[in-house]
Each structure stands twice: as C-alpha cells, then as structure tokens.
Short mmCIF file of C-alpha atoms and ligand atoms in Angstrom, two decimals:
data_model
loop_
_atom_site.label_atom_id
_atom_site.label_comp_id
_atom_site.label_asym_id
_atom_site.label_seq_id
_atom_site.Cartn_x
_atom_site.Cartn_y
_atom_site.Cartn_z
CA MET A 1 57.52 -11.09 -30.35
CA ALA A 2 56.61 -14.55 -31.43
CA TYR A 3 58.96 -17.49 -31.20
CA THR A 4 59.00 -20.60 -33.33
CA CYS A 5 59.88 -23.82 -31.57
CA PRO A 6 62.80 -25.60 -33.29
CA PHE A 7 61.18 -28.94 -32.50
CA CYS A 8 57.46 -28.66 -33.23
CA TYR A 9 57.48 -25.44 -35.28
CA GLU A 10 54.54 -24.07 -33.37
CA LYS A 11 54.59 -20.40 -32.55
CA PHE A 12 54.32 -19.05 -29.01
CA SER A 13 54.80 -15.77 -27.24
CA ARG A 14 57.24 -14.79 -24.52
CA GLU A 15 54.88 -15.01 -21.57
CA GLU A 16 53.95 -18.58 -22.53
CA ILE A 17 57.46 -20.01 -22.12
CA GLU A 18 57.58 -22.62 -19.36
CA PHE A 19 60.34 -24.10 -17.20
CA ARG A 20 61.06 -27.68 -16.30
CA CYS A 21 62.23 -28.56 -12.78
CA GLU A 22 65.93 -29.50 -12.82
CA SER A 23 66.08 -31.37 -9.53
CA PHE A 24 67.82 -34.77 -9.69
CA THR A 25 66.58 -35.82 -6.28
CA SER A 26 62.97 -34.78 -5.87
CA ALA A 27 60.77 -37.83 -6.51
CA ALA A 28 57.71 -35.63 -6.33
CA CYS A 29 58.99 -33.82 -9.41
CA LYS A 30 58.77 -36.79 -11.79
CA GLU A 31 55.62 -36.89 -13.86
CA ASP A 32 54.05 -38.16 -17.03
CA ASP A 33 54.59 -35.63 -19.75
CA LEU A 34 51.79 -35.96 -22.26
CA LEU A 35 52.96 -33.26 -24.64
CA LEU A 36 56.47 -34.66 -24.79
CA ALA A 37 55.18 -38.20 -25.34
CA ASN A 38 52.90 -36.90 -28.03
CA TYR A 39 55.78 -35.20 -29.81
CA PHE A 40 57.83 -38.40 -29.90
CA GLY A 41 54.81 -40.54 -30.72
CA ALA A 42 55.37 -42.57 -27.54
CA PRO A 43 52.52 -43.95 -25.42
CA ARG A 44 53.99 -42.23 -22.37
CA MET A 45 57.10 -40.44 -21.21
CA VAL A 46 58.23 -39.63 -17.72
CA ALA A 47 60.12 -36.39 -17.27
CA ASN A 48 60.74 -33.78 -14.63
CA HIS A 49 57.86 -31.61 -13.51
CA VAL A 50 56.78 -28.75 -15.72
CA ILE A 51 56.54 -25.72 -13.49
CA PRO A 52 53.24 -24.10 -14.34
CA ASN A 53 53.89 -20.77 -15.86
CA LYS A 54 51.70 -19.08 -13.26
CA ALA A 55 53.60 -20.66 -10.39
CA TRP A 56 56.96 -19.05 -11.01
CA ALA A 57 58.06 -18.20 -7.52
CA ASP A 58 59.72 -14.98 -8.64
CA VAL A 59 56.53 -13.83 -10.19
CA LEU A 60 54.23 -14.93 -7.45
CA SER A 61 54.61 -12.67 -4.54
CA THR A 62 52.09 -11.91 -1.88
CA SER A 63 52.82 -8.25 -1.63
CA GLY A 64 50.74 -6.27 -4.04
CA TRP A 65 53.21 -4.08 -5.89
CA LYS A 66 55.78 -6.88 -6.31
CA LYS A 67 53.09 -9.10 -7.72
CA MET A 68 52.07 -6.43 -10.17
CA LEU A 69 55.65 -5.87 -11.21
CA GLY A 70 56.24 -9.60 -11.61
CA LYS A 71 53.24 -9.97 -13.85
CA ILE A 72 54.24 -7.07 -16.04
CA SER A 73 57.86 -8.21 -16.25
CA ARG A 74 56.80 -11.49 -17.81
CA TYR A 75 55.62 -9.64 -20.87
CA VAL A 76 58.93 -7.91 -21.34
CA SER A 77 61.46 -10.53 -20.31
CA VAL A 78 61.78 -14.18 -19.39
CA PRO A 79 63.35 -14.73 -15.96
CA GLU A 80 66.83 -16.30 -16.01
CA GLU A 81 65.77 -18.65 -13.28
CA VAL A 82 62.60 -19.65 -11.47
CA ARG A 83 61.95 -21.87 -8.45
CA CYS A 84 60.01 -25.11 -8.74
CA ASP A 85 56.59 -24.84 -7.14
CA LEU A 86 56.92 -28.38 -5.77
CA CYS A 87 60.50 -28.72 -4.53
CA SER A 88 61.74 -25.11 -4.62
CA ALA A 89 64.85 -26.10 -6.61
CA PRO A 90 66.05 -23.42 -9.01
CA SER A 91 65.57 -24.11 -12.72
CA ARG A 92 66.99 -22.52 -15.83
CA LYS A 93 65.60 -25.03 -18.28
CA ARG A 94 63.16 -23.29 -20.59
CA ILE A 95 60.78 -25.41 -22.58
CA CYS A 96 58.36 -24.96 -25.44
CA PRO A 97 54.81 -24.57 -24.12
CA ARG A 98 53.44 -26.60 -27.06
CA CYS A 99 55.66 -29.72 -27.13
CA HIS A 100 57.67 -29.41 -23.88
CA ASN A 101 61.03 -29.82 -25.61
CA GLU A 102 63.90 -27.85 -24.14
CA LEU A 103 64.70 -24.55 -25.79
CA PRO A 104 68.27 -23.43 -26.49
CA THR A 105 69.77 -21.27 -23.75
CA PHE A 106 69.48 -17.87 -25.39
CA PHE A 107 66.57 -18.77 -27.59
CA HIS A 108 64.34 -16.14 -26.07
CA LYS A 109 66.95 -13.48 -26.79
CA ALA A 110 67.76 -14.04 -30.45
CA ASP A 111 65.77 -14.16 -33.63
CA SER A 112 64.78 -17.68 -34.43
CA HIS A 113 65.11 -18.06 -38.14
CA ILE A 114 64.46 -21.46 -39.50
CA ILE A 115 66.22 -22.18 -42.75
CA SER A 116 64.87 -25.35 -44.19
CA ILE A 117 66.65 -27.77 -46.46
CA ILE A 118 64.27 -29.84 -48.48
CA GLY A 119 64.40 -32.05 -51.52
CA ALA A 120 63.18 -35.38 -52.82
CA ARG A 121 64.69 -38.60 -51.64
CA GLY A 122 68.11 -39.11 -53.16
CA SER A 123 68.67 -35.44 -53.92
CA GLY A 124 71.60 -35.41 -51.49
CA LYS A 125 70.13 -33.79 -48.35
CA THR A 126 71.88 -35.97 -45.79
CA HIS A 127 75.31 -35.50 -47.33
CA TYR A 128 74.66 -31.82 -47.90
CA ILE A 129 73.62 -31.14 -44.30
CA THR A 130 76.68 -33.04 -43.05
CA VAL A 131 79.10 -31.08 -45.18
CA LEU A 132 77.31 -27.74 -44.78
CA ILE A 133 77.55 -27.90 -40.99
CA ASN A 134 81.19 -28.95 -41.13
CA GLU A 135 82.06 -26.10 -43.50
CA LEU A 136 80.13 -23.61 -41.38
CA MET A 137 81.98 -24.68 -38.24
CA LYS A 138 85.38 -24.77 -39.96
CA LYS A 139 85.19 -21.84 -42.36
CA GLY A 140 82.44 -19.62 -40.99
CA TYR A 141 85.06 -17.54 -39.19
CA LEU A 142 86.25 -16.31 -42.59
CA LEU A 143 82.96 -14.45 -42.79
CA ASP A 144 83.07 -13.56 -39.08
CA ILE A 145 80.41 -16.14 -38.26
CA ALA A 146 80.64 -18.33 -35.15
CA THR A 147 78.61 -21.52 -35.04
CA ILE A 148 77.68 -23.30 -31.82
CA PRO A 149 75.65 -26.52 -31.57
CA GLN A 150 72.72 -26.30 -29.16
CA ASP A 151 72.66 -29.41 -27.07
CA VAL A 152 69.14 -29.34 -25.75
CA GLY A 153 66.53 -32.06 -25.35
CA GLU A 154 65.36 -34.55 -22.78
CA ASP A 155 67.30 -37.40 -24.34
CA ARG A 156 70.99 -36.60 -23.82
CA ARG A 157 71.99 -39.23 -26.38
CA GLN A 158 70.16 -37.34 -29.07
CA VAL A 159 71.46 -33.81 -28.60
CA THR A 160 72.79 -31.93 -31.60
CA SER A 161 76.57 -32.30 -31.20
CA LYS A 162 76.32 -35.99 -30.36
CA ARG A 163 73.92 -36.80 -33.15
CA TYR A 164 75.95 -34.81 -35.63
CA SER A 165 79.17 -36.49 -34.63
CA ASP A 166 77.82 -40.07 -34.41
CA TYR A 167 75.53 -40.22 -37.39
CA TYR A 168 76.96 -37.69 -39.78
CA LYS A 169 80.47 -36.42 -39.30
CA LYS A 170 82.37 -39.45 -38.04
CA PRO A 171 81.04 -41.98 -40.55
CA LEU A 172 81.66 -39.64 -43.48
CA TYR A 173 84.84 -37.79 -42.54
CA GLU A 174 86.59 -40.40 -40.43
CA GLY A 175 85.02 -43.61 -41.70
CA GLY A 176 85.08 -42.54 -45.36
CA LYS A 177 81.62 -44.03 -45.74
CA GLU A 178 78.70 -42.92 -47.82
CA LEU A 179 75.85 -42.10 -45.42
CA PRO A 180 72.84 -44.41 -45.24
CA GLN A 181 69.38 -43.42 -46.34
CA THR A 182 67.49 -41.40 -43.79
CA THR A 183 64.83 -43.21 -41.82
CA GLN A 184 61.66 -41.59 -40.63
CA ASP A 185 62.54 -41.50 -36.92
CA LYS A 186 65.45 -39.16 -37.49
CA ASP A 187 62.87 -36.53 -38.34
CA LEU A 188 62.10 -36.13 -34.66
CA TYR A 189 65.44 -34.66 -33.79
CA PRO A 190 66.48 -31.42 -35.38
CA LEU A 191 70.09 -30.30 -35.52
CA ILE A 192 70.11 -26.88 -33.91
CA TYR A 193 72.92 -24.34 -34.20
CA GLN A 194 73.29 -20.83 -33.03
CA ILE A 195 75.21 -18.59 -35.35
CA THR A 196 76.48 -15.20 -34.36
CA SER A 197 78.15 -12.46 -36.35
CA GLY A 198 80.99 -10.29 -35.12
CA GLN A 199 80.04 -7.65 -37.66
CA LYS A 200 78.41 -4.37 -36.81
CA GLY A 201 75.52 -2.94 -38.75
CA LEU A 202 72.51 -1.00 -37.61
CA GLY A 203 69.32 -3.05 -37.75
CA LYS A 204 71.24 -6.16 -38.79
CA THR A 205 70.66 -9.53 -37.15
CA LYS A 206 73.72 -10.59 -35.15
CA ALA A 207 72.49 -13.90 -33.77
CA LEU A 208 70.11 -16.52 -34.99
CA TYR A 209 69.31 -20.18 -34.78
CA LEU A 210 69.61 -22.53 -37.68
CA VAL A 211 67.47 -25.62 -37.51
CA PHE A 212 68.07 -28.53 -39.84
CA TYR A 213 65.77 -31.49 -40.16
CA ASP A 214 67.17 -34.38 -42.08
CA THR A 215 63.85 -35.47 -43.52
CA ALA A 216 63.42 -38.86 -45.09
CA GLY A 217 61.58 -37.14 -47.97
CA GLU A 218 59.69 -40.01 -49.47
CA ASN A 219 59.19 -37.87 -52.52
CA PHE A 220 56.51 -35.93 -50.70
CA ARG A 221 54.02 -38.76 -50.76
CA ASP A 222 53.27 -39.58 -47.16
CA ALA A 223 50.46 -37.47 -45.66
CA GLU A 224 51.98 -37.17 -42.19
CA GLU A 225 55.32 -36.24 -43.67
CA LEU A 226 53.66 -33.60 -45.81
CA ARG A 227 51.91 -32.13 -42.82
CA LYS A 228 55.22 -31.77 -40.96
CA LEU A 229 56.89 -30.39 -44.01
CA ALA A 230 54.15 -27.79 -44.39
CA SER A 231 54.62 -26.37 -40.90
CA TYR A 232 58.39 -26.52 -41.35
CA LEU A 233 58.08 -24.45 -44.52
CA LEU A 234 55.40 -22.14 -43.21
CA ASN A 235 57.75 -21.02 -40.46
CA SER A 236 60.93 -20.89 -42.51
CA SER A 237 62.72 -17.64 -43.19
CA GLY A 238 64.49 -19.20 -46.13
CA ILE A 239 64.39 -22.39 -48.14
CA ILE A 240 67.27 -24.32 -49.62
CA PHE A 241 65.60 -26.52 -52.17
CA LEU A 242 67.97 -29.28 -53.16
CA LEU A 243 67.44 -30.56 -56.68
CA ASP A 244 69.06 -33.70 -57.96
CA THR A 245 71.11 -32.71 -60.98
CA PHE A 246 71.27 -36.36 -62.04
CA GLN A 247 67.49 -36.30 -62.54
CA VAL A 248 67.63 -33.51 -65.13
CA PRO A 249 66.68 -35.48 -68.27
CA ALA A 250 69.45 -33.93 -70.40
CA ILE A 251 72.04 -34.79 -67.74
CA LYS A 252 70.67 -38.24 -67.26
CA ARG A 253 71.05 -38.96 -70.97
CA LYS A 254 74.59 -37.61 -71.09
CA LEU A 255 75.64 -39.51 -68.00
CA LYS A 256 74.26 -42.65 -69.54
CA THR A 257 76.44 -42.24 -72.62
CA ASN A 258 79.33 -41.86 -70.15
CA GLY A 259 78.47 -45.22 -68.64
CA ILE A 260 76.67 -43.92 -65.54
CA ASP A 261 73.16 -45.23 -65.20
CA ILE A 262 70.95 -43.16 -62.91
CA PRO A 263 67.99 -45.05 -61.44
CA ASP A 264 64.58 -43.57 -62.03
CA ILE A 265 62.93 -42.19 -58.90
CA GLY A 266 59.58 -41.89 -60.63
CA ILE A 267 59.32 -38.14 -60.33
CA ASP A 268 61.40 -35.44 -61.94
CA PHE A 269 62.58 -32.40 -60.04
CA GLN A 270 60.01 -30.14 -61.63
CA GLY A 271 57.39 -32.58 -60.37
CA VAL A 272 58.91 -32.34 -56.90
CA PHE A 273 58.71 -28.57 -57.02
CA GLN A 274 55.10 -28.68 -58.20
CA GLN A 275 54.22 -30.99 -55.34
CA LEU A 276 55.81 -28.58 -52.94
CA TYR A 277 53.86 -25.55 -54.01
CA SER A 278 50.56 -27.35 -54.36
CA LEU A 279 51.14 -28.39 -50.77
CA LEU A 280 51.78 -24.77 -49.80
CA GLU A 281 48.64 -23.72 -51.66
CA ARG A 282 46.50 -26.30 -49.93
CA ARG A 283 47.77 -25.06 -46.60
CA GLY A 284 46.86 -21.50 -47.54
CA MET A 285 50.51 -20.52 -47.42
CA MET A 286 50.45 -19.38 -50.99
CA GLN A 287 47.75 -17.55 -52.78
CA LEU A 288 46.93 -17.98 -56.40
CA ASN A 289 48.81 -15.49 -58.56
CA LYS A 290 50.66 -14.11 -55.58
CA ARG A 291 54.33 -14.80 -55.20
CA SER A 292 55.92 -15.79 -51.92
CA LYS A 293 58.68 -13.47 -50.69
CA THR A 294 60.51 -16.20 -48.76
CA PRO A 295 63.99 -16.47 -50.27
CA ILE A 296 64.34 -19.79 -52.02
CA ALA A 297 67.71 -21.12 -53.18
CA LEU A 298 67.20 -23.60 -56.00
CA THR A 299 70.29 -25.66 -55.41
CA PHE A 300 71.51 -28.28 -57.85
CA SER A 301 73.43 -31.00 -56.05
CA LYS A 302 76.18 -33.35 -57.26
CA ILE A 303 77.48 -30.75 -59.69
CA ASP A 304 80.88 -32.51 -59.56
CA GLU A 305 79.79 -34.98 -62.24
CA VAL A 306 78.62 -32.15 -64.48
CA ILE A 307 82.09 -30.66 -64.23
CA ARG A 308 83.95 -33.94 -64.60
CA HIS A 309 82.08 -34.94 -67.75
CA ASN A 310 82.06 -31.42 -69.05
CA LEU A 311 78.31 -31.29 -69.41
CA MET A 312 78.36 -27.52 -69.65
CA ASP A 313 78.27 -25.37 -72.70
CA ASP A 314 81.71 -24.76 -74.14
CA ASP A 315 80.97 -21.07 -74.65
CA ILE A 316 80.89 -20.58 -70.92
CA ALA A 317 84.61 -21.04 -70.59
CA ASP A 318 84.90 -19.25 -67.29
CA PHE A 319 82.00 -20.99 -65.67
CA SER A 320 81.63 -19.77 -62.07
CA ILE A 321 80.73 -23.20 -60.73
CA ARG A 322 84.19 -24.52 -61.58
CA ARG A 323 85.74 -22.27 -58.92
CA ASN A 324 85.02 -22.40 -55.23
CA SER A 325 83.37 -19.47 -53.43
CA ALA A 326 85.62 -16.41 -53.43
CA TYR A 327 84.66 -15.40 -49.87
CA LEU A 328 86.45 -18.52 -48.66
CA ASP A 329 89.66 -16.88 -49.90
CA ASN A 330 89.16 -13.25 -49.05
CA GLY A 331 86.58 -13.32 -46.25
CA VAL A 332 84.31 -10.84 -47.97
CA TYR A 333 80.93 -11.66 -49.37
CA GLU A 334 80.28 -10.01 -52.71
CA PRO A 335 76.62 -10.48 -53.69
CA SER A 336 77.69 -10.03 -57.32
CA GLU A 337 79.66 -13.28 -57.17
CA LEU A 338 76.59 -15.29 -56.29
CA MET A 339 74.58 -13.44 -58.91
CA GLU A 340 77.11 -14.68 -61.42
CA VAL A 341 76.55 -18.23 -60.17
CA ASN A 342 72.82 -17.63 -60.44
CA ASP A 343 73.14 -16.41 -64.04
CA ASP A 344 75.41 -19.30 -65.01
CA MET A 345 73.09 -21.87 -63.46
CA ARG A 346 70.11 -20.30 -65.14
CA SER A 347 71.77 -20.47 -68.51
CA LEU A 348 72.75 -24.06 -67.84
CA LEU A 349 69.12 -24.81 -67.14
CA SER A 350 68.01 -23.32 -70.41
CA GLN A 351 70.73 -25.25 -72.15
CA TRP A 352 69.25 -28.33 -70.52
CA GLU A 353 65.84 -27.27 -71.81
CA GLU A 354 64.45 -26.61 -68.39
CA GLU A 355 63.04 -23.11 -69.03
CA SER A 356 59.60 -24.21 -67.99
CA PHE A 357 61.00 -25.11 -64.59
CA ILE A 358 62.43 -21.61 -64.19
CA ALA A 359 59.10 -20.14 -65.24
CA ASP A 360 57.30 -22.31 -62.70
CA VAL A 361 59.59 -21.25 -59.88
CA GLU A 362 59.45 -17.57 -60.72
CA LYS A 363 55.70 -17.58 -60.95
CA ARG A 364 55.55 -18.70 -57.32
CA PHE A 365 58.51 -17.04 -55.64
CA SER A 366 59.76 -13.49 -56.05
CA ASN A 367 63.09 -14.01 -54.27
CA THR A 368 64.90 -16.77 -56.11
CA ALA A 369 68.47 -17.71 -56.92
CA TYR A 370 70.02 -20.75 -58.56
CA PHE A 371 73.05 -22.51 -57.19
CA GLY A 372 75.20 -25.48 -58.06
CA ILE A 373 76.98 -27.35 -55.29
CA SER A 374 78.83 -30.52 -54.62
CA ALA A 375 78.91 -31.85 -51.08
CA LEU A 376 81.36 -34.67 -51.73
CA GLY A 377 83.29 -33.60 -54.81
CA ALA A 378 82.82 -37.01 -56.43
CA THR A 379 80.47 -39.96 -56.57
CA PRO A 380 81.25 -42.50 -53.85
CA VAL A 381 82.69 -45.77 -55.14
CA ASN A 382 81.30 -48.94 -53.57
CA GLY A 383 79.89 -46.90 -50.72
CA ARG A 384 83.20 -45.22 -49.97
CA ILE A 385 84.48 -41.71 -50.35
CA GLU A 386 88.12 -41.20 -49.47
CA GLU A 387 88.28 -37.45 -49.39
CA VAL A 388 85.38 -35.06 -49.09
CA GLN A 389 85.97 -32.11 -51.41
CA PRO A 390 83.08 -29.72 -51.13
CA LEU A 391 82.35 -27.13 -53.75
CA ARG A 392 80.27 -24.00 -53.08
CA VAL A 393 78.21 -25.64 -50.34
CA LEU A 394 77.88 -22.45 -48.28
CA ASP A 395 76.61 -20.32 -51.18
CA PRO A 396 72.87 -20.96 -50.74
CA LEU A 397 73.06 -20.36 -46.99
CA VAL A 398 75.14 -17.19 -47.30
CA TRP A 399 72.73 -15.84 -49.90
CA ILE A 400 69.74 -16.49 -47.61
CA LEU A 401 71.52 -15.05 -44.56
CA ASP A 402 72.13 -11.85 -46.48
CA LYS A 403 68.51 -11.75 -47.67
CA ILE A 404 67.16 -12.03 -44.15
CA GLY A 405 69.40 -9.25 -42.85
CA PHE A 406 72.13 -11.19 -41.08
CA ALA A 407 75.28 -9.11 -40.57
CA LEU A 408 77.81 -10.50 -43.08
CA ARG A 409 81.18 -9.02 -43.91
CA LYS A 410 80.33 -7.58 -47.28
CA GLY A 411 82.24 -6.04 -50.11
N1 GDP B 501 78.50 -37.28 -57.10
C1 GDP B 501 77.93 -36.93 -55.94
N2 GDP B 501 77.04 -37.74 -55.34
C2 GDP B 501 76.48 -37.34 -54.18
C3 GDP B 501 76.80 -36.09 -53.58
N3 GDP B 501 76.06 -35.96 -52.45
C4 GDP B 501 75.32 -37.08 -52.34
N4 GDP B 501 75.58 -37.92 -53.38
C5 GDP B 501 74.96 -39.23 -53.62
O1 GDP B 501 73.57 -39.08 -53.80
C6 GDP B 501 72.84 -40.13 -53.19
C7 GDP B 501 71.78 -39.60 -52.26
O2 GDP B 501 72.38 -38.86 -51.22
P1 GDP B 501 71.62 -38.61 -49.84
O3 GDP B 501 72.41 -37.57 -49.10
O4 GDP B 501 71.40 -39.89 -49.13
O5 GDP B 501 70.24 -38.02 -50.33
P2 GDP B 501 68.89 -37.75 -49.48
O6 GDP B 501 68.00 -38.93 -49.69
O7 GDP B 501 68.31 -36.51 -50.07
O8 GDP B 501 69.29 -37.58 -48.05
C8 GDP B 501 73.89 -41.00 -52.48
O9 GDP B 501 74.16 -42.12 -53.29
C9 GDP B 501 75.11 -40.13 -52.40
O10 GDP B 501 76.31 -40.83 -52.46
C10 GDP B 501 77.76 -35.26 -54.24
O11 GDP B 501 78.11 -34.16 -53.80
N5 GDP B 501 78.29 -35.73 -55.42
MG1 MG B 502 68.70 -38.58 -46.37
ZN1 ZN B 503 60.85 -29.69 -8.56
ZN1 ZN B 504 57.65 -27.12 -29.45
#
C-alpha cells in the first residue's frame, strides 16, 4: 500500500515510514533537519533526531529468528512505538520519509484520500474552505460523519486546529470580517482532518484524511505554484474546482445593470480550466483524447447573488439551488438530489451560453458534476459579514465522498 504525504504529496510505502525522537531532554538528539528545512524553504532547521528506519530497536535484535521476524513485520505493519537509537527514549511520532513532517496518528491505518479545492484567485476558496470545515464539524453527524482535526507538525503554532481557529473561523464567525487574500506562505501548511463514518458497508471506506491547502492561486501563473498544484492534483482522489460565478460574462453583465461592478481578473473561468488541464497534460497526468476518471465537482461559488437578483430562468420555478441540501434535514444522502442540482446547474450554464465550457470539461473528465454553492449567503459589505448563511456547501464534498466509496448513510 502506498501512502501520500499530506504535506509534500510524495508517495511512500509502509516500510519507509520513519520516527522522530520525542525526548525533551536529550541534547544529543537535536540535529539539523535538511529535508524539513527544504520543505519550508528555510536555510536550516533544527529538530529532534530522525531515528533511522533501520535502527528501530524493536526491529533490530541480535537473535536470528527475532531479527527475521522484525524485518518481515515492517512490511506488514508499522510499530506503534520504537526506541531512539541515540537516547533510547520511546517515540510514537511517525514522519514522512520524504519531507520529515509529522504524520497524523492513524495515518498508516486509514486510506489517505486527498480532496483538493482549487480555483483562480478571487473564486472564493478561502471563504469556502472556512465554511466547509465548519459545516462538516457541525453538521457532519447528520450523515454519521465525525470530523477530527489532525494537529501534527513541528511548529505547534501552525497545527490544524490552531490555524483554522486563528486565521479562518474566529475572524469570520466571531469577528464578522471578510477574510484577507491568501498569501503564498500559507501554502506550506495544510489543514488536515480525519473523517470517519459510523455506517457499515462491505468494502466501503470508513476512515479517511481530508487535506485542504488554501492556495494563493495567482491565476495559475507562477511556475513554482503550478508545480505544487500539479503534484497536489496528481495525488487527489477528487477535485472541487471552484468557479467564480461573477466571472461568467452573462452574470457579469446582469450584475452590472444591477449596480454591481465586478473587477476583471484578466482570465475567465473557462480559461482557468484550460490552464489546469494543459498543466495536467504537460505533467503526463492526462493523455490526449483520454478522459480522467478522477471525480471533479465543478462548483460555482457566490450563487447567493444569482438568487437575489433572480438571474435564473423563470421556467425553472422550482430551482434546486434555492433550497438547502435535503440531507441536512433528513440525514440521508439521496444521489438523485445532487443529480437534480447538476442538471439545474448545467441548464443554467447553457442559459448563460457556456455550453463550450461544459463540452471542454466533459472532453477531459468522465466523472463530472456541477454544483452551485454560497459560502457566505451574501456579499460582504465594507469588509463585514454579520451572519454567515451557507447554502449547499457540503454538496460537492458529499458527492465526491460517495464516488470514492466512503460509507455514507444513503437513501
Ligand atoms: N456574495 C458572495 N461573495 C463571496 C462568497 N464567498 C467569497 N466571496 C467574496 O469573494 C471574494 C474572494 O473570496 P476569497 O475567499 O478570498 O477567494 P480566494 O482568492 O479564492 O481565496 C471576496 O471578496 C469574498 O468576500 C459568497 O459565498 N458570496
Ligand atoms: Mg484565498
Ligand atoms: Zn533520542
Ligand atoms: Zn512529506
């Protein structure tokens, strides 16, 4: 079984996992960690000793048969605890062999599915991630899903629950403030959550890790950013592609007549999508005329303004996007509900004369669905948002979870 590191996105196998000494006192166990420094782009970083994989005391035994057994066992399981080869202190801290970042506690026991959220700058990623995580933590139980932040990493100030609370949740939900634009350095710290399902189901996944990177997304221009994005996508089990509804030309025009002027970002969302797949092609992740099977949720953000200004066709009186997700009421996921959303969004897109976008997407991906969400429920006024009123934010995630075989309570 191969694992994907939630930090560097490199793959590694079970027997490669390393441990870091956890001693607070042993001076001999402080060392320069080149891989860790490299990951954070720092000239150097001092951290506790990395216990060489071959030096695990439990594995190394002088007596022949124990040694044999130890060696074999490493291919089938990772020890719960090993002893440091320098100070003999016990350690339970597993790290990635490629970047030396700490792995979540049960990482080696669950499937590590990375679900990536991408989109051009301004498409609403930061607000979406903030609200998505809050909804998952607060309402996931309705679908029998438990969500637990994974507070791992050398820098305790940057662990998931602290970062989420300080930079995302508190400013938005308690401060009532619109969140600032993402800066590049935030890209180094993923938000990592373990989700587990209480549902039964043969062959279904009951536990997995969700990894969110709040990328700056400079409209996919920067080479280094593109390189990171490529490995992020290459290793993703599902993609939530956030598309800025305000950048749909038909919407932009209508909003303008309503007195809302949307600044031009210099690239339309079809352009953003084309950049994405040409990137995937260059990386050999997509072959010409062959469609990727990775589920991709084409998710239109800020749909609240579309509803408020009634920018939908009048024939679609009972438009599914006007209602919130039914599973939030009855705790049962009906795939047909999200297929209705998909159909409605698709017809909206053709109404907006965006058929060529649909054709583009479907030429490249065989597992697609369209969604419309609102993270905030309204446009912030003077940088403030008094009450966050999310609409359908969990839909794209729930759809992907179902596609990748996660055990959901289904109708
Ligand atoms: N109307 C509305 N505006 C939103 C919503 N979510 C984000 N925005 C606005 O869209 C802009 C970009 O959001 P942001 O999350 O920073 O986008 P990012 O650059 O992709 O991270 C900000 O001005 C937000 O206030 C929403 O649900 N509704
Ligand atoms: Mg952002
Ligand atoms: Zn030690
Ligand atoms: Zn790594």
